[in-house]
Short mmCIF file of C-alpha atoms in Angstrom, two decimals:
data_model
loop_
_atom_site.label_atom_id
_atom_site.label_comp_id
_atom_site.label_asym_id
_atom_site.label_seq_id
_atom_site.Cartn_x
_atom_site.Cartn_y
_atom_site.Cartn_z
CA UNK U 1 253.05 172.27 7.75
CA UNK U 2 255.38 175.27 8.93
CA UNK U 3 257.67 172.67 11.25
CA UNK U 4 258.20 170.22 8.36
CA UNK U 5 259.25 172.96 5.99
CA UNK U 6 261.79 174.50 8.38
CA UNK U 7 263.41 171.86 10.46
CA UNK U 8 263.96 168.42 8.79
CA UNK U 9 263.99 166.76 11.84
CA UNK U 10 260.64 166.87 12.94
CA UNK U 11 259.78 165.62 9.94
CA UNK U 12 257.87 162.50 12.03
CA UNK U 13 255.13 160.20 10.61
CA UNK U 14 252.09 162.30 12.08
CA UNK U 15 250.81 159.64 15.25
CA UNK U 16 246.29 159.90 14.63
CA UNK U 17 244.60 159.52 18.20
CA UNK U 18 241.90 156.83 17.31
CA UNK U 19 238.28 156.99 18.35
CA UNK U 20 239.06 153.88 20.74
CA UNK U 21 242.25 155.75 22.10
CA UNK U 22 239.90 158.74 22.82
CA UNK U 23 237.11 156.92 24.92
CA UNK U 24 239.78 155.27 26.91
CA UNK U 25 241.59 158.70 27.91
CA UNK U 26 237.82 160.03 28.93
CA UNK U 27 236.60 156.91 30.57
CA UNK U 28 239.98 156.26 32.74
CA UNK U 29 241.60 159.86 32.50
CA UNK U 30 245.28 158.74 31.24
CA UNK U 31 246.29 157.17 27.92
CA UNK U 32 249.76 155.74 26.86
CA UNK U 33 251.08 155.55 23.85
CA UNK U 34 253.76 152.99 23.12
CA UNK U 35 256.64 154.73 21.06
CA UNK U 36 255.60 157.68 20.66
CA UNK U 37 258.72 159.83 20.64
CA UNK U 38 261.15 157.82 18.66
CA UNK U 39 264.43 156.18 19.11
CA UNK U 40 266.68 158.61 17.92
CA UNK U 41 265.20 161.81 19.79
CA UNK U 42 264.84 159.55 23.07
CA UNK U 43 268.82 159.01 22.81
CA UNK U 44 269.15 162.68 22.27
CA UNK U 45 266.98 163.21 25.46
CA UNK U 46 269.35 160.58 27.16
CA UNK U 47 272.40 162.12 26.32
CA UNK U 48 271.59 165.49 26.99
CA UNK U 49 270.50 164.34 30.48
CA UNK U 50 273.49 162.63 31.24
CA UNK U 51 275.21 165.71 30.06
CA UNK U 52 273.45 167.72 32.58
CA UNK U 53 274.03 164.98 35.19
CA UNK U 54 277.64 165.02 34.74
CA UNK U 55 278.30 168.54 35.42
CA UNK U 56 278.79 169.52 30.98
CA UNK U 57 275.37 171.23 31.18
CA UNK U 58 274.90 174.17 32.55
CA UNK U 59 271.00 174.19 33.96
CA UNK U 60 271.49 176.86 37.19
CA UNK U 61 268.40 178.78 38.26
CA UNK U 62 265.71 175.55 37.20
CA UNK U 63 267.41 172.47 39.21
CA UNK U 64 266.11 171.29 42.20
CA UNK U 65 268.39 169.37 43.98
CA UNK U 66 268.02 166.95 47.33
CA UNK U 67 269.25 169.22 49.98
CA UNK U 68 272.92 170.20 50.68
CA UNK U 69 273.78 173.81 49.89
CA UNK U 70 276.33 172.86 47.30
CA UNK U 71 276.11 169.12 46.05
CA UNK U 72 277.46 167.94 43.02
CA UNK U 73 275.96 167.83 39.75
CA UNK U 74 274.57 164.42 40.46
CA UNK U 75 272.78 165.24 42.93
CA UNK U 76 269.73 166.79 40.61
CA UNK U 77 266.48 165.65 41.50
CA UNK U 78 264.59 167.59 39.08
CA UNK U 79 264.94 170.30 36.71
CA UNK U 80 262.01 173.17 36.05
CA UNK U 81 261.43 175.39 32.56
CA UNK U 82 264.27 174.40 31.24
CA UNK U 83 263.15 175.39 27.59
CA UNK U 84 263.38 179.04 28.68
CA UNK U 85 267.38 178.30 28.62
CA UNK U 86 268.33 175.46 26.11
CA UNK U 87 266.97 174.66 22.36
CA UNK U 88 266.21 171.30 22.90
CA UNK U 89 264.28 171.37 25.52
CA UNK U 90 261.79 173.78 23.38
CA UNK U 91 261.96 171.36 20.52
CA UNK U 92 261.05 168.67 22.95
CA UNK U 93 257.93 170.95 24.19
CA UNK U 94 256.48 171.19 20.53
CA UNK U 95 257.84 167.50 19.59
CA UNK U 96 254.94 167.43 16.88
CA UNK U 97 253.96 163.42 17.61
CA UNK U 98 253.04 164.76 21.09
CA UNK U 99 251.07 167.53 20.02
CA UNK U 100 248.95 165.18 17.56
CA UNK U 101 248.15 163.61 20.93
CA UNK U 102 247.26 166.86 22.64
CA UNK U 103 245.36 168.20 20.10
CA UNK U 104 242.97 165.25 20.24
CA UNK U 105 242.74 165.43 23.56
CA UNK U 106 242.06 169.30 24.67
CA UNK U 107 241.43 170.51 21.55
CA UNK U 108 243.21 171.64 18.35
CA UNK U 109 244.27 174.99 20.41
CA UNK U 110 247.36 173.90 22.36
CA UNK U 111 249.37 176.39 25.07
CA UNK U 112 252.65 174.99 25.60
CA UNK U 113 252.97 175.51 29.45
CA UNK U 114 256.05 173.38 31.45
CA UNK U 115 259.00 171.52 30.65
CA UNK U 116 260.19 168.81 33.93
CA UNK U 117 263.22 166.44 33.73
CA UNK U 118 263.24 163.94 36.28
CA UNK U 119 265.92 162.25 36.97
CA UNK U 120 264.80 159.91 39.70
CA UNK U 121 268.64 158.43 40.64
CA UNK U 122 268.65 154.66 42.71
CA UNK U 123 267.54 155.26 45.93
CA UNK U 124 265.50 158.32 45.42
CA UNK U 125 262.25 158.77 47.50
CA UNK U 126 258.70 159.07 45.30
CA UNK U 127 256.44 161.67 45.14
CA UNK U 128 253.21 161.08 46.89
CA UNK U 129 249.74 161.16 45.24
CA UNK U 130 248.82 164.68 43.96
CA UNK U 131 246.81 166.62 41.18
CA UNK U 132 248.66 169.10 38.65
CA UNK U 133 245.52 171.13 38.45
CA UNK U 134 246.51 171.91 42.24
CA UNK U 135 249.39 173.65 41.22
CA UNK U 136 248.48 174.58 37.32
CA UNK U 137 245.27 176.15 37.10
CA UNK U 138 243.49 177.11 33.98
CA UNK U 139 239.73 178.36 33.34
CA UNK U 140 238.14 176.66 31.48
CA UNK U 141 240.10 173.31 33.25
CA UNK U 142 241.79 172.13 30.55
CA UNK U 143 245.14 170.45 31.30
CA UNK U 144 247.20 167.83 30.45
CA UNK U 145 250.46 166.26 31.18
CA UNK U 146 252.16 164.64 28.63
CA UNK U 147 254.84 162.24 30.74
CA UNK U 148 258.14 161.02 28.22
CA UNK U 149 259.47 158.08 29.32
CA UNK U 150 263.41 158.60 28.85
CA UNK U 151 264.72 155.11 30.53
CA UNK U 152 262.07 151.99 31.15
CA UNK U 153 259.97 152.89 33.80
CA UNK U 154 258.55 149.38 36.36
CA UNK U 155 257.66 149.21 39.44
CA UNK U 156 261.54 148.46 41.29
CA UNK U 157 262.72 151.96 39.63
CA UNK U 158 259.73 154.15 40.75
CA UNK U 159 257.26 154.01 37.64
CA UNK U 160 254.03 156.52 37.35
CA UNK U 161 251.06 154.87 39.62
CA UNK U 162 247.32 156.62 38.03
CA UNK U 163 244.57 156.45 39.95
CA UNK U 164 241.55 155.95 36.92
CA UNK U 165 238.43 157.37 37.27
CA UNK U 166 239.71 160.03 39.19
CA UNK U 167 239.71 162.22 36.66
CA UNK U 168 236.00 162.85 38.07
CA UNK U 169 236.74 164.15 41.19
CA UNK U 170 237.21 167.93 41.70
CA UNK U 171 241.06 169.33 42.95
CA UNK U 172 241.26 169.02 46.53
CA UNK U 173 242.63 172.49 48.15
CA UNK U 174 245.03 172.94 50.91
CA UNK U 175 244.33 173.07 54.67
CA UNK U 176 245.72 176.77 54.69
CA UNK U 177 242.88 177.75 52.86
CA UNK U 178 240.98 177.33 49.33
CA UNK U 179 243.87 178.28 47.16
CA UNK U 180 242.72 177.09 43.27
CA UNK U 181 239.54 174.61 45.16
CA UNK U 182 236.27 174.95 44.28
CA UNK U 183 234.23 177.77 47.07
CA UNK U 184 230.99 176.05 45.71
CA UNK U 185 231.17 172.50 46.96
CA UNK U 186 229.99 171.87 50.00
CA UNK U 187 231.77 169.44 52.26
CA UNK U 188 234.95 169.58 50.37
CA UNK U 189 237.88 167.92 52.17
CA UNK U 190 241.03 169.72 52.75
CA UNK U 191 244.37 168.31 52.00
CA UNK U 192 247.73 168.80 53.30
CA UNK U 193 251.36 167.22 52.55
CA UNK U 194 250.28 166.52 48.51
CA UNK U 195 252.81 165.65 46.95
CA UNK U 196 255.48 165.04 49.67
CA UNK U 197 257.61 161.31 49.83
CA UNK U 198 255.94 158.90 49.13
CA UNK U 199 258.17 155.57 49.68
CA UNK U 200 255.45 153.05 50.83
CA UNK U 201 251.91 152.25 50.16
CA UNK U 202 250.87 153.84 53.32
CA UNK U 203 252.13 157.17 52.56
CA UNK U 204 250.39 158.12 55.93
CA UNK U 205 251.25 161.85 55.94
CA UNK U 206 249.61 162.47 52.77
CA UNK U 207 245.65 163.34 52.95
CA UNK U 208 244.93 163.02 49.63
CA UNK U 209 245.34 158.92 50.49
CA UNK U 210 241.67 158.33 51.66
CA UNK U 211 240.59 159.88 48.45
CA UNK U 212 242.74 157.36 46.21
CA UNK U 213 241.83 154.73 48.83
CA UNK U 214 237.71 154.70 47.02
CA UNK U 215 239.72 153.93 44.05
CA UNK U 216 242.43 151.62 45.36
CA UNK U 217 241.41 148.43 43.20
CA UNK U 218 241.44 150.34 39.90
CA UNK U 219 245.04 152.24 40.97
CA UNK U 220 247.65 150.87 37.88
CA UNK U 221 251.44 150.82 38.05
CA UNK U 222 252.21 152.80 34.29
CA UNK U 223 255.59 150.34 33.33
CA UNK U 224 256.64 151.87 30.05
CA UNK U 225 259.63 151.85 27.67
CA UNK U 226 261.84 154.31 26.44
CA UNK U 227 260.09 156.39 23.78
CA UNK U 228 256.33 156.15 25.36
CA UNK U 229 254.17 158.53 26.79
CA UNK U 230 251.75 158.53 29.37
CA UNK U 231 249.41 161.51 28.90
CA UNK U 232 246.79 162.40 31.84
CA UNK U 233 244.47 164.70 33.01
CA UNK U 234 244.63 167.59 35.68
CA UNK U 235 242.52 166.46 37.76
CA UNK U 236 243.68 162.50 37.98
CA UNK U 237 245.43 161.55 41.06
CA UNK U 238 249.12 160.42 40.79
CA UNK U 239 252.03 159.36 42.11
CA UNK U 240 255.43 157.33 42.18
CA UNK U 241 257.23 155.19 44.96
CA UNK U 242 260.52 155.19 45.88
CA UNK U 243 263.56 154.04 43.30
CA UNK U 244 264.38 150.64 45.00
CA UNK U 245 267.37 149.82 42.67
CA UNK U 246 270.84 150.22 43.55
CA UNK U 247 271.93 151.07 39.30
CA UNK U 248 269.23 151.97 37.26
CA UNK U 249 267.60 156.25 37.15
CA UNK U 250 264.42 156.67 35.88
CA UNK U 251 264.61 159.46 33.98
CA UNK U 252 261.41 161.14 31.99
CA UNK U 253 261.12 164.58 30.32
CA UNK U 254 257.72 165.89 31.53
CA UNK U 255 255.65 168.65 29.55
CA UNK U 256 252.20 170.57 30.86
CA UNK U 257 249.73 171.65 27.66
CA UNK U 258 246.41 173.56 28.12
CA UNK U 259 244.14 174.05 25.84
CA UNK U 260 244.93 177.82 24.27
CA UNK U 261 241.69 179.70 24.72
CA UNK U 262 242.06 178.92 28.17
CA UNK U 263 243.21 181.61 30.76
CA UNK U 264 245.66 181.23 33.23
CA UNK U 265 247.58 183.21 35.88
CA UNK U 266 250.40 180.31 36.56
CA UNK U 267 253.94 181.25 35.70
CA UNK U 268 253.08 184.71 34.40
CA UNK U 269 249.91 184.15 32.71
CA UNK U 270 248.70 183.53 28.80
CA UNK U 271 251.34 185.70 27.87
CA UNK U 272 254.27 183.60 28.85
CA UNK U 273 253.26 180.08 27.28
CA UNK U 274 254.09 178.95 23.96
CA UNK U 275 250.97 179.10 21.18
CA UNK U 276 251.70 175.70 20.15
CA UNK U 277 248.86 174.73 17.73
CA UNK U 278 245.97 176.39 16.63
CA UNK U 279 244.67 180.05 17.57
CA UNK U 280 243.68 181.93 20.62
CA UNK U 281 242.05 185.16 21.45
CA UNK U 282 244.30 185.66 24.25
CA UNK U 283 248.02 186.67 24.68
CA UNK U 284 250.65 184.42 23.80
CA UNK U 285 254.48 183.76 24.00
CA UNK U 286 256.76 183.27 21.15
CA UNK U 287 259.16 180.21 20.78
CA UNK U 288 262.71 181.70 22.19
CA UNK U 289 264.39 179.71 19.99
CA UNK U 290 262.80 179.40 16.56
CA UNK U 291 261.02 176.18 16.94
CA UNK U 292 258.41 175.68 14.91
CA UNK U 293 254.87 176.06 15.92
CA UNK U 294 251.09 178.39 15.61
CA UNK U 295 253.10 181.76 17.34
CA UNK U 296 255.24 181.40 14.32
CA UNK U 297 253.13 180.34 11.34
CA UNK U 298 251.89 183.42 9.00
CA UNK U 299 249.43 181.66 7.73
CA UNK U 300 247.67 181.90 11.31
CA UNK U 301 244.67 184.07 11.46
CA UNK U 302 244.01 186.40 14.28
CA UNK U 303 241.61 183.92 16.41
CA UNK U 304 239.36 186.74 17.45
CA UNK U 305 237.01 186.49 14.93
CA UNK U 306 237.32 182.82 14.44
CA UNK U 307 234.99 179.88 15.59
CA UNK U 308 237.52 177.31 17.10
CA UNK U 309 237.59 173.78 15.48
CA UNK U 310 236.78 171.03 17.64
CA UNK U 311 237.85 167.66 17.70
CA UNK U 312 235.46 165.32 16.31
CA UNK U 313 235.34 161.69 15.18
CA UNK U 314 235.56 160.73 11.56
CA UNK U 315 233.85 157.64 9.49
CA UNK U 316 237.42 156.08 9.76
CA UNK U 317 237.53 156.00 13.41
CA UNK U 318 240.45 158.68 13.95
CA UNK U 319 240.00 161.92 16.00
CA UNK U 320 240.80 165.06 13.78
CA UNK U 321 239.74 169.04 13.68
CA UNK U 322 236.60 169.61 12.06
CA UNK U 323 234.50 173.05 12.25
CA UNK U 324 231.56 172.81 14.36
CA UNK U 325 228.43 173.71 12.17
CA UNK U 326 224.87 172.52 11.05
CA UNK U 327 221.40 174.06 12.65
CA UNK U 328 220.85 172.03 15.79
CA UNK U 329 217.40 172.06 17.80
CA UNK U 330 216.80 170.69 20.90
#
């Protein structure tokens, strides 16, 4: 494999989705799994963040910050793209253990679309429920957050609620008008206020609510430790409550996939996300920084003329790429 030749350190024990891992994810529409990223590389996400949260890294132009016009370094809330700007956060994008899990999941075609640090200090407010299809739309719907855990994640420090079996419903659009909704449904209910503060179980301003409320007894508080990953789908509703601690962040590095033969105009289009795995027949970006991945392997083909593999199970009960073939009559 091209990364394991040219960077030693993702040289990682490869992490095989099972076929029981794979149900789960399409039955509930999330799937963790426990340790994914390991200890040393979570540190080096820890340290960095600190770094950043102490004022030694230099993130302008992708924080978002709380409010005033000039607060101090610890006052970031969250920080956006920030593998446009620094290595690691590319590195951290194609961490190759995550990608195993991708690939089983949308395919063996991966797009590398978003990199998110959350820093969620004591005290900070949640973020009410919400779908990332709303915001991150690809055709055909394909993505996926993959959700890092950087500090232990429970319910007192704001962990990741999910909302299974949501993954079934279709992405609500705004009351301003259809945006990225579906025209075609009929009686489709328009939202407003997704994914504003959400520091109660009320969350009254957010109309998205009644929606989660069909699926309140199956809503699960996602309490992880450092090093695991929650990975969901587009379409599943989400959200966090407010960090009730007085001393402890909870911190996670947050990446968006797609599968890569699907088209997208978000944040510049095809052209500006990271061929991770795989091949495409559409435009793709190249890794800024040299990290290893499918925009950078030679032995790539072109896609065009390709049939893509699809992920299938095997007689040993592991997901893995196989090319579709055989005659098949209905």
């Amino acid at each position: 494999m091209v990364a394991e030749r040219l960077h030693p350190w993702l040289e990682v024990e490869p992490y095989t989705v099972s076929v029981d891992e794979y149900r789960f994810f399409r039955r509930e529409g999330y799937l963790v799994v426990r340790g994914l990223v390991q200890p040393e590389h979570v540190a080096e996400l820890r340290e960095h963040t600190e770094a950043i949260l102490s004022g030694r890294e230099d993130l302008s132009g992708h924080i978002h910050r709380k409010g005033d016009e000039k607060p101090d370094p610890t006052d970031v809330h969250r920080i956006h793209q920030g593998h446009e700007k620094i290595e690691l956060w590319e590195r951290y994008l194609l961490y190759p253990r995550v990608l195993d899990v991708v690939e089983a999941l949308t395919g063996p075609d991966i797009m590398a679309m978003q990199t998110m640090l959350f820093t969620k200090a004591p005290g900070s407010n949640g973020q009410g429920f919400h779908q990332d299809t709303f915001y991150i739309p690809t055709f055909p719907d394909s993505l996926l957050g993959a959700w890092i855990a950087i500090d232990p994640a429970d319910k007192e420090n704001g962990c990741l609620w999910i909302t299974p079996g949501t993954q079934t419903e279709p992405v609500y659009p705004p009351e301003s008008g259809y945006g990225h909704g579906d025209r075609s449904l009929g009686g489709i209910e328009l939202v407003s206020n997704v994914g504003g503060h959400s520091n109660d179980d009320e969350d009254p301003l957010n109309t998205l609510k009644p929606i989660a409320e069909r699926y309140k007894e199956r809503e699960v508080a996602v309490e992880v430790d450092p090093g695991d990953v929650v990975f969901f789908g587009g379409h599943v509703l989400h959200r966090s409550l407010k960090n009730r601690t007085t001393d402890r962040y909870r911190r996670s590095f947050v990446n968006h996939y797609a599968n890569a033969r699907s088209f997208t105009v978000w944040g510049g289009g095809n052209g500006a996300h990271i061929l991770a795995r795989g091949d495409t027949h559409l435009e793709y970006a190249i890794p800024r920084f040299g990290t290893p991945c499918a925009a950078l392997d030679p032995e790539r083909g072109s896609g065009i003329s390709e049939v893509p593999d699809m992920m299938m199970a095997t007689p040993m009960g592991t997901m893995a790429a196989q090319e579709p073939g055989g005659d098949h009559e209905d």
